[in-house]
Amino acid sequence: SAVISQKPSRDICQRGTSLTIQCQVDSQVTMMFWYRQQPGQSLTLIATANQGSEATYESGFVIDKFPISRPNLTFSTLTVSNMSPEDSSIYLCSVPAPGGSGANVLTFGAGSRLTVL
Amino acid sequence: GENVEQHPSTLSVQEGDSAVIKCTYSDSASNYFPWYKQELGKRPQLIIDIRSNVGEKKDQRIAVTLNKTAKHFSLHITETQPEDSAVYFCAATFNNNNDMRFGAGTRLTVKP
């Protein structure tokens, strides 16, 4: 499976500021996914980051709040903009297994735990 | 919309007993169903998965069954051990397998 490096691993942020999370993969992948995991909750898909096109956002998530970049096939960023305490969460990037029959298998980064004061 | 429902939300068993977690999904076109284990403070890790062309898959102490007609699938853990204690998430793919949606999770506690 792919090796994913995600940073920062954690941060404490002030209300109203923005933070960018980076996700680096050791292999080229067509799609990268960004999930949010609120405390004690499940994983919710925020958006799919596609190389060479705009990210596709899920219902309830908008580009102005969670802008995403995907400059190449191994890297993506997620920005959490104008943060409020409700944005305190773990944000995880994930990628599908490289090619073949395992294409749906997702590997997750270690996550970025954000606390907004 | 597409969703995955998971039960129970918490499960406590005695070491050595079996544990069963059940999930249902809404999209009859879904064809991939993974199970993830998440230990406290760690990332979710795939433990087993099943595709729609089979009804059951087993890997040592864990097994998954799938009933496509009823749109439900289950995780079975036998001979549970304390290290099996974690949160388990089921998931299903939607939108031509481009999206994966997760169940709410089951917190399994195995008491020694």
mmCIF file with all atom_site columns, C-alpha atoms in Angstrom:
data_model
loop_
_atom_site.group_PDB
_atom_site.id
_atom_site.type_symbol
_atom_site.label_atom_id
_atom_site.label_alt_id
_atom_site.label_comp_id
_atom_site.label_asym_id
_atom_site.label_entity_id
_atom_site.label_seq_id
_atom_site.pdbx_PDB_ins_code
_atom_site.Cartn_x
_atom_site.Cartn_y
_atom_site.Cartn_z
_atom_site.occupancy
_atom_site.B_iso_or_equiv
_atom_site.pdbx_formal_charge
_atom_site.auth_seq_id
_atom_site.auth_comp_id
_atom_site.auth_asym_id
_atom_site.auth_atom_id
_atom_site.pdbx_PDB_model_num
ATOM 1   C CA . SER A 1 1   ? 0.000   0.000   0.000   1.00 0.00 ? 1   SER A CA 1
ATOM 2   C CA . ALA A 1 2   ? 0.994   3.618   -0.437  1.00 0.00 ? 2   ALA A CA 1
ATOM 3   C CA . VAL A 1 3   ? 2.939   5.498   2.208   1.00 0.00 ? 3   VAL A CA 1
ATOM 4   C CA . ILE A 1 4   ? 1.302   8.800   3.103   1.00 0.00 ? 4   ILE A CA 1
ATOM 5   C CA . SER A 1 5   ? 2.993   11.644  4.949   1.00 0.00 ? 5   SER A CA 1
ATOM 6   C CA . GLN A 1 6   ? 0.613   14.172  6.389   1.00 0.00 ? 6   GLN A CA 1
ATOM 7   C CA . LYS A 1 7   ? 1.470   17.338  8.268   1.00 0.00 ? 7   LYS A CA 1
ATOM 8   C CA . PRO A 1 8   ? 1.022   18.973  10.608  1.00 0.00 ? 8   PRO A CA 1
ATOM 9   C CA . SER A 1 9   ? 0.171   16.074  12.885  1.00 0.00 ? 9   SER A CA 1
ATOM 10  C CA . ARG A 1 10  ? -1.534  18.476  15.248  1.00 0.00 ? 10  ARG A CA 1
ATOM 11  C CA . ASP A 1 11  ? -1.996  22.171  15.770  1.00 0.00 ? 11  ASP A CA 1
ATOM 12  C CA . ILE A 1 12  ? -3.768  24.601  18.022  1.00 0.00 ? 12  ILE A CA 1
ATOM 13  C CA . CYS A 1 13  ? -5.288  27.481  16.112  1.00 0.00 ? 13  CYS A CA 1
ATOM 14  C CA . GLN A 1 14  ? -6.980  30.736  16.929  1.00 0.00 ? 14  GLN A CA 1
ATOM 15  C CA . ARG A 1 15  ? -10.516 31.453  15.840  1.00 0.00 ? 15  ARG A CA 1
ATOM 16  C CA . GLY A 1 16  ? -10.668 33.227  12.480  1.00 0.00 ? 16  GLY A CA 1
ATOM 17  C CA . THR A 1 17  ? -7.331  31.982  11.195  1.00 0.00 ? 17  THR A CA 1
ATOM 18  C CA . SER A 1 18  ? -6.705  29.454  8.431   1.00 0.00 ? 18  SER A CA 1
ATOM 19  C CA . LEU A 1 19  ? -4.501  26.396  8.364   1.00 0.00 ? 19  LEU A CA 1
ATOM 20  C CA . THR A 1 20  ? -3.216  24.340  5.460   1.00 0.00 ? 20  THR A CA 1
ATOM 21  C CA . ILE A 1 21  ? -2.702  20.604  5.793   1.00 0.00 ? 21  ILE A CA 1
ATOM 22  C CA . GLN A 1 22  ? -0.329  18.851  3.442   1.00 0.00 ? 22  GLN A CA 1
ATOM 23  C CA . CYS A 1 23  ? -0.499  15.292  2.161   1.00 0.00 ? 23  CYS A CA 1
ATOM 24  C CA . GLN A 1 24  ? 2.403   13.659  0.308   1.00 0.00 ? 24  GLN A CA 1
ATOM 25  C CA . VAL A 1 25  ? 2.174   10.188  -1.211  1.00 0.00 ? 25  VAL A CA 1
ATOM 26  C CA . ASP A 1 26  ? 5.095   8.002   -2.253  1.00 0.00 ? 26  ASP A CA 1
ATOM 27  C CA . SER A 1 27  ? 3.393   6.960   -5.501  1.00 0.00 ? 27  SER A CA 1
ATOM 28  C CA . GLN A 1 28  ? 1.316   8.639   -8.178  1.00 0.00 ? 28  GLN A CA 1
ATOM 29  C CA . VAL A 1 29  ? -2.427  8.423   -7.603  1.00 0.00 ? 29  VAL A CA 1
ATOM 30  C CA . THR A 1 30  ? -5.255  9.789   -9.681  1.00 0.00 ? 30  THR A CA 1
ATOM 31  C CA . MET A 1 31  ? -7.553  10.618  -6.796  1.00 0.00 ? 31  MET A CA 1
ATOM 32  C CA . MET A 1 32  ? -6.873  11.743  -3.264  1.00 0.00 ? 32  MET A CA 1
ATOM 33  C CA . PHE A 1 33  ? -9.609  12.030  -0.668  1.00 0.00 ? 33  PHE A CA 1
ATOM 34  C CA . TRP A 1 34  ? -9.944  14.316  2.315   1.00 0.00 ? 34  TRP A CA 1
ATOM 35  C CA . TYR A 1 35  ? -11.948 13.144  5.307   1.00 0.00 ? 35  TYR A CA 1
ATOM 36  C CA . ARG A 1 36  ? -12.935 14.771  8.583   1.00 0.00 ? 36  ARG A CA 1
ATOM 37  C CA . GLN A 1 37  ? -13.314 12.854  11.811  1.00 0.00 ? 37  GLN A CA 1
ATOM 38  C CA . GLN A 1 38  ? -14.922 14.856  14.580  1.00 0.00 ? 38  GLN A CA 1
ATOM 39  C CA . PRO A 1 39  ? -14.243 13.732  18.152  1.00 0.00 ? 39  PRO A CA 1
ATOM 40  C CA . GLY A 1 40  ? -15.694 10.285  18.738  1.00 0.00 ? 40  GLY A CA 1
ATOM 41  C CA . GLN A 1 41  ? -17.348 10.263  15.343  1.00 0.00 ? 41  GLN A CA 1
ATOM 42  C CA . SER A 1 42  ? -17.031 8.494   12.034  1.00 0.00 ? 42  SER A CA 1
ATOM 43  C CA . LEU A 1 43  ? -15.148 9.577   8.938   1.00 0.00 ? 43  LEU A CA 1
ATOM 44  C CA . THR A 1 44  ? -16.950 12.039  6.688   1.00 0.00 ? 44  THR A CA 1
ATOM 45  C CA . LEU A 1 45  ? -15.784 12.653  3.154   1.00 0.00 ? 45  LEU A CA 1
ATOM 46  C CA . ILE A 1 46  ? -15.078 16.333  2.550   1.00 0.00 ? 46  ILE A CA 1
ATOM 47  C CA . ALA A 1 47  ? -13.944 16.234  -1.064  1.00 0.00 ? 47  ALA A CA 1
ATOM 48  C CA . THR A 1 48  ? -12.114 14.348  -3.752  1.00 0.00 ? 48  THR A CA 1
ATOM 49  C CA . ALA A 1 49  ? -8.974  16.045  -5.041  1.00 0.00 ? 49  ALA A CA 1
ATOM 50  C CA . ASN A 1 50  ? -8.364  15.413  -8.721  1.00 0.00 ? 50  ASN A CA 1
ATOM 51  C CA . GLN A 1 51  ? -5.160  16.357  -10.445 1.00 0.00 ? 51  GLN A CA 1
ATOM 52  C CA . GLY A 1 52  ? -5.755  18.911  -13.177 1.00 0.00 ? 52  GLY A CA 1
ATOM 53  C CA . SER A 1 53  ? -9.312  19.796  -12.248 1.00 0.00 ? 53  SER A CA 1
ATOM 54  C CA . GLU A 1 54  ? -11.342 21.320  -9.451  1.00 0.00 ? 54  GLU A CA 1
ATOM 55  C CA . ALA A 1 55  ? -11.945 19.257  -6.371  1.00 0.00 ? 55  ALA A CA 1
ATOM 56  C CA . THR A 1 56  ? -15.344 17.637  -5.995  1.00 0.00 ? 56  THR A CA 1
ATOM 57  C CA . TYR A 1 57  ? -17.034 18.572  -2.722  1.00 0.00 ? 57  TYR A CA 1
ATOM 58  C CA . GLU A 1 58  ? -19.584 16.586  -0.777  1.00 0.00 ? 58  GLU A CA 1
ATOM 59  C CA . SER A 1 59  ? -22.839 18.010  0.436   1.00 0.00 ? 59  SER A CA 1
ATOM 60  C CA . GLY A 1 60  ? -22.250 20.369  3.331   1.00 0.00 ? 60  GLY A CA 1
ATOM 61  C CA . PHE A 1 61  ? -18.689 21.272  2.343   1.00 0.00 ? 61  PHE A CA 1
ATOM 62  C CA . VAL A 1 62  ? -17.792 24.243  0.160   1.00 0.00 ? 62  VAL A CA 1
ATOM 63  C CA . ILE A 1 63  ? -14.656 25.397  -1.597  1.00 0.00 ? 63  ILE A CA 1
ATOM 64  C CA . ASP A 1 64  ? -14.529 28.743  0.189   1.00 0.00 ? 64  ASP A CA 1
ATOM 65  C CA . LYS A 1 65  ? -14.292 26.993  3.548   1.00 0.00 ? 65  LYS A CA 1
ATOM 66  C CA . PHE A 1 66  ? -12.101 24.060  2.482   1.00 0.00 ? 66  PHE A CA 1
ATOM 67  C CA . PRO A 1 67  ? -10.024 25.057  -0.553  1.00 0.00 ? 67  PRO A CA 1
ATOM 68  C CA . ILE A 1 68  ? -8.008  22.189  -1.953  1.00 0.00 ? 68  ILE A CA 1
ATOM 69  C CA . SER A 1 69  ? -4.976  22.129  -4.192  1.00 0.00 ? 69  SER A CA 1
ATOM 70  C CA . ARG A 1 70  ? -3.724  19.194  -6.228  1.00 0.00 ? 70  ARG A CA 1
ATOM 71  C CA . PRO A 1 71  ? -0.661  20.382  -8.148  1.00 0.00 ? 71  PRO A CA 1
ATOM 72  C CA . ASN A 1 72  ? 0.567   16.907  -9.089  1.00 0.00 ? 72  ASN A CA 1
ATOM 73  C CA . LEU A 1 73  ? -0.175  13.204  -8.706  1.00 0.00 ? 73  LEU A CA 1
ATOM 74  C CA . THR A 1 74  ? 1.640   12.812  -5.386  1.00 0.00 ? 74  THR A CA 1
ATOM 75  C CA . PHE A 1 75  ? 0.605   15.874  -3.401  1.00 0.00 ? 75  PHE A CA 1
ATOM 76  C CA . SER A 1 76  ? -2.469  17.687  -2.152  1.00 0.00 ? 76  SER A CA 1
ATOM 77  C CA . THR A 1 77  ? -3.333  20.347  0.403   1.00 0.00 ? 77  THR A CA 1
ATOM 78  C CA . LEU A 1 78  ? -6.502  21.068  2.311   1.00 0.00 ? 78  LEU A CA 1
ATOM 79  C CA . THR A 1 79  ? -7.004  24.481  3.885   1.00 0.00 ? 79  THR A CA 1
ATOM 80  C CA . VAL A 1 80  ? -9.455  25.007  6.710   1.00 0.00 ? 80  VAL A CA 1
ATOM 81  C CA . SER A 1 81  ? -10.417 28.660  6.395   1.00 0.00 ? 81  SER A CA 1
ATOM 82  C CA . ASN A 1 82  ? -11.701 31.149  8.938   1.00 0.00 ? 82  ASN A CA 1
ATOM 83  C CA . MET A 1 83  ? -11.699 28.498  11.630  1.00 0.00 ? 83  MET A CA 1
ATOM 84  C CA . SER A 1 84  ? -14.171 28.280  14.467  1.00 0.00 ? 84  SER A CA 1
ATOM 85  C CA . PRO A 1 85  ? -14.221 25.842  17.414  1.00 0.00 ? 85  PRO A CA 1
ATOM 86  C CA . GLU A 1 86  ? -16.641 23.662  15.435  1.00 0.00 ? 86  GLU A CA 1
ATOM 87  C CA . ASP A 1 87  ? -13.782 22.935  13.021  1.00 0.00 ? 87  ASP A CA 1
ATOM 88  C CA . SER A 1 88  ? -11.841 21.189  15.780  1.00 0.00 ? 88  SER A CA 1
ATOM 89  C CA . SER A 1 89  ? -11.398 17.761  14.323  1.00 0.00 ? 89  SER A CA 1
ATOM 90  C CA . ILE A 1 90  ? -8.994  15.264  12.818  1.00 0.00 ? 90  ILE A CA 1
ATOM 91  C CA . TYR A 1 91  ? -8.490  15.733  9.101   1.00 0.00 ? 91  TYR A CA 1
ATOM 92  C CA . LEU A 1 92  ? -7.221  12.744  7.143   1.00 0.00 ? 92  LEU A CA 1
ATOM 93  C CA . CYS A 1 93  ? -6.114  12.339  3.593   1.00 0.00 ? 93  CYS A CA 1
ATOM 94  C CA . SER A 1 94  ? -6.427  8.984   1.911   1.00 0.00 ? 94  SER A CA 1
ATOM 95  C CA . VAL A 1 95  ? -5.543  7.398   -1.378  1.00 0.00 ? 95  VAL A CA 1
ATOM 96  C CA . PRO A 1 96  ? -6.661  4.265   -3.180  1.00 0.00 ? 96  PRO A CA 1
ATOM 97  C CA . ALA A 1 97  ? -4.250  1.393   -3.593  1.00 0.00 ? 97  ALA A CA 1
ATOM 98  C CA . PRO A 1 98  ? -2.170  1.679   -6.750  1.00 0.00 ? 98  PRO A CA 1
ATOM 99  C CA . GLY A 1 99  ? -3.963  0.224   -9.757  1.00 0.00 ? 99  GLY A CA 1
ATOM 100 C CA . GLY A 1 100 ? -5.304  -3.246  -10.335 1.00 0.00 ? 100 GLY A CA 1
ATOM 101 C CA . SER A 1 101 ? -7.943  -5.108  -8.389  1.00 0.00 ? 101 SER A CA 1
ATOM 102 C CA . GLY A 1 102 ? -7.196  -3.248  -5.196  1.00 0.00 ? 102 GLY A CA 1
ATOM 103 C CA . ALA A 1 103 ? -8.204  0.074   -6.654  1.00 0.00 ? 103 ALA A CA 1
ATOM 104 C CA . ASN A 1 104 ? -10.907 0.675   -4.032  1.00 0.00 ? 104 ASN A CA 1
ATOM 105 C CA . VAL A 1 105 ? -8.742  -0.066  -1.014  1.00 0.00 ? 105 VAL A CA 1
ATOM 106 C CA . LEU A 1 106 ? -8.069  3.142   0.871   1.00 0.00 ? 106 LEU A CA 1
ATOM 107 C CA . THR A 1 107 ? -4.944  3.901   2.850   1.00 0.00 ? 107 THR A CA 1
ATOM 108 C CA . PHE A 1 108 ? -5.093  6.771   5.317   1.00 0.00 ? 108 PHE A CA 1
ATOM 109 C CA . GLY A 1 109 ? -2.559  9.281   6.443   1.00 0.00 ? 109 GLY A CA 1
ATOM 110 C CA . ALA A 1 110 ? -1.901  9.622   10.139  1.00 0.00 ? 110 ALA A CA 1
ATOM 111 C CA . GLY A 1 111 ? -4.253  12.578  10.364  1.00 0.00 ? 111 GLY A CA 1
ATOM 112 C CA . SER A 1 112 ? -3.968  16.187  11.435  1.00 0.00 ? 112 SER A CA 1
ATOM 113 C CA . ARG A 1 113 ? -5.603  16.951  14.751  1.00 0.00 ? 113 ARG A CA 1
ATOM 114 C CA . LEU A 1 114 ? -6.756  20.573  14.820  1.00 0.00 ? 114 LEU A CA 1
ATOM 115 C CA . THR A 1 115 ? -7.943  22.324  17.935  1.00 0.00 ? 115 THR A CA 1
ATOM 116 C CA . VAL A 1 116 ? -9.510  25.736  17.440  1.00 0.00 ? 116 VAL A CA 1
ATOM 117 C CA . LEU A 1 117 ? -9.687  28.009  20.470  1.00 0.00 ? 117 LEU A CA 1
ATOM 118 C CA . GLY B 2 1   ? -28.599 10.083  -0.251  1.00 0.00 ? 1   GLY B CA 1
ATOM 119 C CA . GLU B 2 2   ? -26.123 7.283   0.045   1.00 0.00 ? 2   GLU B CA 1
ATOM 120 C CA . ASN B 2 3   ? -25.527 6.085   3.566   1.00 0.00 ? 3   ASN B CA 1
ATOM 121 C CA . VAL B 2 4   ? -24.187 3.241   5.637   1.00 0.00 ? 4   VAL B CA 1
ATOM 122 C CA . GLU B 2 5   ? -25.753 2.270   8.948   1.00 0.00 ? 5   GLU B CA 1
ATOM 123 C CA . GLN B 2 6   ? -23.790 0.348   11.554  1.00 0.00 ? 6   GLN B CA 1
ATOM 124 C CA . HIS B 2 7   ? -24.866 -1.461  14.725  1.00 0.00 ? 7   HIS B CA 1
ATOM 125 C CA . PRO B 2 8   ? -24.210 -1.699  17.575  1.00 0.00 ? 8   PRO B CA 1
ATOM 126 C CA . SER B 2 9   ? -22.470 1.539   18.507  1.00 0.00 ? 9   SER B CA 1
ATOM 127 C CA . THR B 2 10  ? -20.764 -0.163  21.441  1.00 0.00 ? 10  THR B CA 1
ATOM 128 C CA . LEU B 2 11  ? -20.057 -3.813  22.105  1.00 0.00 ? 11  LEU B CA 1
ATOM 129 C CA . SER B 2 12  ? -18.460 -5.400  25.122  1.00 0.00 ? 12  SER B CA 1
ATOM 130 C CA . VAL B 2 13  ? -17.459 -9.065  25.145  1.00 0.00 ? 13  VAL B CA 1
ATOM 131 C CA . GLN B 2 14  ? -15.456 -11.380 27.315  1.00 0.00 ? 14  GLN B CA 1
ATOM 132 C CA . GLU B 2 15  ? -12.078 -12.507 26.031  1.00 0.00 ? 15  GLU B CA 1
ATOM 133 C CA . GLY B 2 16  ? -12.536 -15.629 23.934  1.00 0.00 ? 16  GLY B CA 1
ATOM 134 C CA . ASP B 2 17  ? -16.110 -14.844 22.944  1.00 0.00 ? 17  ASP B CA 1
ATOM 135 C CA . SER B 2 18  ? -17.203 -13.859 19.460  1.00 0.00 ? 18  SER B CA 1
ATOM 136 C CA . ALA B 2 19  ? -18.174 -10.371 18.333  1.00 0.00 ? 19  ALA B CA 1
ATOM 137 C CA . VAL B 2 20  ? -20.474 -9.478  15.450  1.00 0.00 ? 20  VAL B CA 1
ATOM 138 C CA . ILE B 2 21  ? -20.957 -6.039  13.928  1.00 0.00 ? 21  ILE B CA 1
ATOM 139 C CA . LYS B 2 22  ? -23.599 -5.410  11.286  1.00 0.00 ? 22  LYS B CA 1
ATOM 140 C CA . CYS B 2 23  ? -23.964 -2.811  8.552   1.00 0.00 ? 23  CYS B CA 1
ATOM 141 C CA . THR B 2 24  ? -26.533 -1.956  5.926   1.00 0.00 ? 24  THR B CA 1
ATOM 142 C CA . TYR B 2 25  ? -26.085 0.212   2.863   1.00 0.00 ? 25  TYR B CA 1
ATOM 143 C CA . SER B 2 26  ? -28.448 2.091   0.599   1.00 0.00 ? 26  SER B CA 1
ATOM 144 C CA . ASP B 2 27  ? -27.044 1.833   -2.927  1.00 0.00 ? 27  ASP B CA 1
ATOM 145 C CA . SER B 2 28  ? -27.645 -1.483  -4.654  1.00 0.00 ? 28  SER B CA 1
ATOM 146 C CA . ALA B 2 29  ? -24.808 -0.609  -7.063  1.00 0.00 ? 29  ALA B CA 1
ATOM 147 C CA . SER B 2 30  ? -22.213 -0.652  -4.267  1.00 0.00 ? 30  SER B CA 1
ATOM 148 C CA . ASN B 2 31  ? -19.767 -3.471  -4.833  1.00 0.00 ? 31  ASN B CA 1
ATOM 149 C CA . TYR B 2 32  ? -16.915 -3.011  -2.371  1.00 0.00 ? 32  TYR B CA 1
ATOM 150 C CA . PHE B 2 33  ? -17.222 -3.289  1.403   1.00 0.00 ? 33  PHE B CA 1
ATOM 151 C CA . PRO B 2 34  ? -14.167 -2.814  3.613   1.00 0.00 ? 34  PRO B CA 1
ATOM 152 C CA . TRP B 2 35  ? -13.800 -2.920  7.374   1.00 0.00 ? 35  TRP B CA 1
ATOM 153 C CA . TYR B 2 36  ? -11.386 -0.642  9.186   1.00 0.00 ? 36  TYR B CA 1
ATOM 154 C CA . LYS B 2 37  ? -10.021 -0.862  12.702  1.00 0.00 ? 37  LYS B CA 1
ATOM 155 C CA . GLN B 2 38  ? -9.031  2.327   14.480  1.00 0.00 ? 38  GLN B CA 1
ATOM 156 C CA . GLU B 2 39  ? -7.129  2.143   17.719  1.00 0.00 ? 39  GLU B CA 1
ATOM 157 C CA . LEU B 2 40  ? -7.120  5.157   19.994  1.00 0.00 ? 40  LEU B CA 1
ATOM 158 C CA . GLY B 2 41  ? -5.161  8.022   18.488  1.00 0.00 ? 41  GLY B CA 1
ATOM 159 C CA . LYS B 2 42  ? -4.236  6.114   15.363  1.00 0.00 ? 42  LYS B CA 1
ATOM 160 C CA . ARG B 2 43  ? -5.298  6.086   11.754  1.00 0.00 ? 43  ARG B CA 1
ATOM 161 C CA . PRO B 2 44  ? -7.941  3.658   10.442  1.00 0.00 ? 44  PRO B CA 1
ATOM 162 C CA . GLN B 2 45  ? -6.388  0.458   9.157   1.00 0.00 ? 45  GLN B CA 1
ATOM 163 C CA . LEU B 2 46  ? -8.006  -1.947  6.715   1.00 0.00 ? 46  LEU B CA 1
ATOM 164 C CA . ILE B 2 47  ? -8.511  -5.349  8.315   1.00 0.00 ? 47  ILE B CA 1
ATOM 165 C CA . ILE B 2 48  ? -10.654 -7.171  5.766   1.00 0.00 ? 48  ILE B CA 1
ATOM 166 C CA . ASP B 2 49  ? -12.759 -6.382  2.740   1.00 0.00 ? 49  ASP B CA 1
ATOM 167 C CA . ILE B 2 50  ? -15.218 -8.115  0.472   1.00 0.00 ? 50  ILE B CA 1
ATOM 168 C CA . ARG B 2 51  ? -16.412 -7.517  -3.046  1.00 0.00 ? 51  ARG B CA 1
ATOM 169 C CA . SER B 2 52  ? -19.889 -8.154  -4.325  1.00 0.00 ? 52  SER B CA 1
ATOM 170 C CA . ASN B 2 53  ? -18.977 -11.269 -6.281  1.00 0.00 ? 53  ASN B CA 1
ATOM 171 C CA . VAL B 2 54  ? -18.495 -13.321 -3.103  1.00 0.00 ? 54  VAL B CA 1
ATOM 172 C CA . GLY B 2 55  ? -20.690 -13.929 -0.078  1.00 0.00 ? 55  GLY B CA 1
ATOM 173 C CA . GLU B 2 56  ? -18.064 -14.591 2.560   1.00 0.00 ? 56  GLU B CA 1
ATOM 174 C CA . LYS B 2 57  ? -14.382 -14.024 3.198   1.00 0.00 ? 57  LYS B CA 1
ATOM 175 C CA . LYS B 2 58  ? -12.275 -15.182 6.075   1.00 0.00 ? 58  LYS B CA 1
ATOM 176 C CA . ASP B 2 59  ? -8.845  -14.251 7.390   1.00 0.00 ? 59  ASP B CA 1
ATOM 177 C CA . GLN B 2 60  ? -7.817  -16.145 10.505  1.00 0.00 ? 60  GLN B CA 1
ATOM 178 C CA . ARG B 2 61  ? -10.080 -14.939 13.323  1.00 0.00 ? 61  ARG B CA 1
ATOM 179 C CA . ILE B 2 62  ? -12.008 -12.415 11.294  1.00 0.00 ? 62  ILE B CA 1
ATOM 180 C CA . ALA B 2 63  ? -14.622 -12.984 8.616   1.00 0.00 ? 63  ALA B CA 1
ATOM 181 C CA . VAL B 2 64  ? -17.025 -10.856 6.656   1.00 0.00 ? 64  VAL B CA 1
ATOM 182 C CA . THR B 2 65  ? -20.336 -11.951 5.148   1.00 0.00 ? 65  THR B CA 1
ATOM 183 C CA . LEU B 2 66  ? -22.288 -10.101 2.483   1.00 0.00 ? 66  LEU B CA 1
ATOM 184 C CA . ASN B 2 67  ? -25.948 -10.358 1.517   1.00 0.00 ? 67  ASN B CA 1
ATOM 185 C CA . LYS B 2 68  ? -26.396 -8.233  -1.580  1.00 0.00 ? 68  LYS B CA 1
ATOM 186 C CA . THR B 2 69  ? -30.102 -8.882  -1.832  1.00 0.00 ? 69  THR B CA 1
ATOM 187 C CA . ALA B 2 70  ? -30.706 -7.522  1.640   1.00 0.00 ? 70  ALA B CA 1
ATOM 188 C CA . LYS B 2 71  ? -27.907 -4.938  1.303   1.00 0.00 ? 71  LYS B CA 1
ATOM 189 C CA . HIS B 2 72  ? -26.202 -5.845  4.514   1.00 0.00 ? 72  HIS B CA 1
ATOM 190 C CA . PHE B 2 73  ? -22.818 -7.157  5.553   1.00 0.00 ? 73  PHE B CA 1
ATOM 191 C CA . SER B 2 74  ? -21.307 -8.220  8.836   1.00 0.00 ? 74  SER B CA 1
ATOM 192 C CA . LEU B 2 75  ? -17.947 -8.531  10.559  1.00 0.00 ? 75  LEU B CA 1
ATOM 193 C CA . HIS B 2 76  ? -17.334 -11.565 12.723  1.00 0.00 ? 76  HIS B CA 1
ATOM 194 C CA . ILE B 2 77  ? -14.429 -11.795 15.142  1.00 0.00 ? 77  ILE B CA 1
ATOM 195 C CA . THR B 2 78  ? -13.908 -15.115 16.876  1.00 0.00 ? 78  THR B CA 1
ATOM 196 C CA . GLU B 2 79  ? -11.815 -15.904 19.936  1.00 0.00 ? 79  GLU B CA 1
ATOM 197 C CA . THR B 2 80  ? -11.577 -12.221 20.768  1.00 0.00 ? 80  THR B CA 1
ATOM 198 C CA . GLN B 2 81  ? -8.496  -10.890 22.524  1.00 0.00 ? 81  GLN B CA 1
ATOM 199 C CA . PRO B 2 82  ? -7.940  -7.657  24.479  1.00 0.00 ? 82  PRO B CA 1
ATOM 200 C CA . GLU B 2 83  ? -5.920  -6.275  21.563  1.00 0.00 ? 83  GLU B CA 1
ATOM 201 C CA . ASP B 2 84  ? -9.047  -6.472  19.419  1.00 0.00 ? 84  ASP B CA 1
ATOM 202 C CA . SER B 2 85  ? -10.407 -3.574  21.491  1.00 0.00 ? 85  SER B CA 1
ATOM 203 C CA . ALA B 2 86  ? -10.803 -0.626  19.101  1.00 0.00 ? 86  ALA B CA 1
ATOM 204 C CA . VAL B 2 87  ? -13.371 1.218   17.039  1.00 0.00 ? 87  VAL B CA 1
ATOM 205 C CA . TYR B 2 88  ? -14.433 -0.657  13.919  1.00 0.00 ? 88  TYR B CA 1
ATOM 206 C CA . PHE B 2 89  ? -15.871 1.074   10.867  1.00 0.00 ? 89  PHE B CA 1
ATOM 207 C CA . CYS B 2 90  ? -17.668 -0.546  7.986   1.00 0.00 ? 90  CYS B CA 1
ATOM 208 C CA . ALA B 2 91  ? -17.772 1.224   4.643   1.00 0.00 ? 91  ALA B CA 1
ATOM 209 C CA . ALA B 2 92  ? -19.287 0.922   1.193   1.00 0.00 ? 92  ALA B CA 1
ATOM 210 C CA . THR B 2 93  ? -18.476 2.499   -2.111  1.00 0.00 ? 93  THR B CA 1
ATOM 211 C CA . PHE B 2 94  ? -20.937 4.702   -4.006  1.00 0.00 ? 94  PHE B CA 1
ATOM 212 C CA . ASN B 2 95  ? -20.978 6.735   -7.191  1.00 0.00 ? 95  ASN B CA 1
ATOM 213 C CA . ASN B 2 96  ? -19.406 4.095   -9.388  1.00 0.00 ? 96  ASN B CA 1
ATOM 214 C CA . ASN B 2 97  ? -16.875 3.310   -6.654  1.00 0.00 ? 97  ASN B CA 1
ATOM 215 C CA . ASN B 2 98  ? -15.502 6.829   -6.578  1.00 0.00 ? 98  ASN B CA 1
ATOM 216 C CA . ASP B 2 99  ? -16.800 7.597   -3.098  1.00 0.00 ? 99  ASP B CA 1
ATOM 217 C CA . MET B 2 100 ? -16.485 5.603   0.102   1.00 0.00 ? 100 MET B CA 1
ATOM 218 C CA . ARG B 2 101 ? -18.927 6.205   2.949   1.00 0.00 ? 101 ARG B CA 1
ATOM 219 C CA . PHE B 2 102 ? -18.350 4.983   6.456   1.00 0.00 ? 102 PHE B CA 1
ATOM 220 C CA . GLY B 2 103 ? -20.660 3.685   9.117   1.00 0.00 ? 103 GLY B CA 1
ATOM 221 C CA . ALA B 2 104 ? -20.836 5.444   12.468  1.00 0.00 ? 104 ALA B CA 1
ATOM 222 C CA . GLY B 2 105 ? -18.429 2.992   14.071  1.00 0.00 ? 105 GLY B CA 1
ATOM 223 C CA . THR B 2 106 ? -18.603 0.335   16.781  1.00 0.00 ? 106 THR B CA 1
ATOM 224 C CA . ARG B 2 107 ? -16.507 0.627   19.896  1.00 0.00 ? 107 ARG B CA 1
ATOM 225 C CA . LEU B 2 108 ? -15.511 -2.928  20.787  1.00 0.00 ? 108 LEU B CA 1
ATOM 226 C CA . THR B 2 109 ? -14.193 -3.665  24.243  1.00 0.00 ? 109 THR B CA 1
ATOM 227 C CA . VAL B 2 110 ? -12.780 -7.099  24.989  1.00 0.00 ? 110 VAL B CA 1
ATOM 228 C CA . LYS B 2 111 ? -12.554 -7.717  28.694  1.00 0.00 ? 111 LYS B CA 1
ATOM 229 C CA . PRO B 2 112 ? -9.762  -9.993  29.906  1.00 0.00 ? 112 PRO B CA 1
#
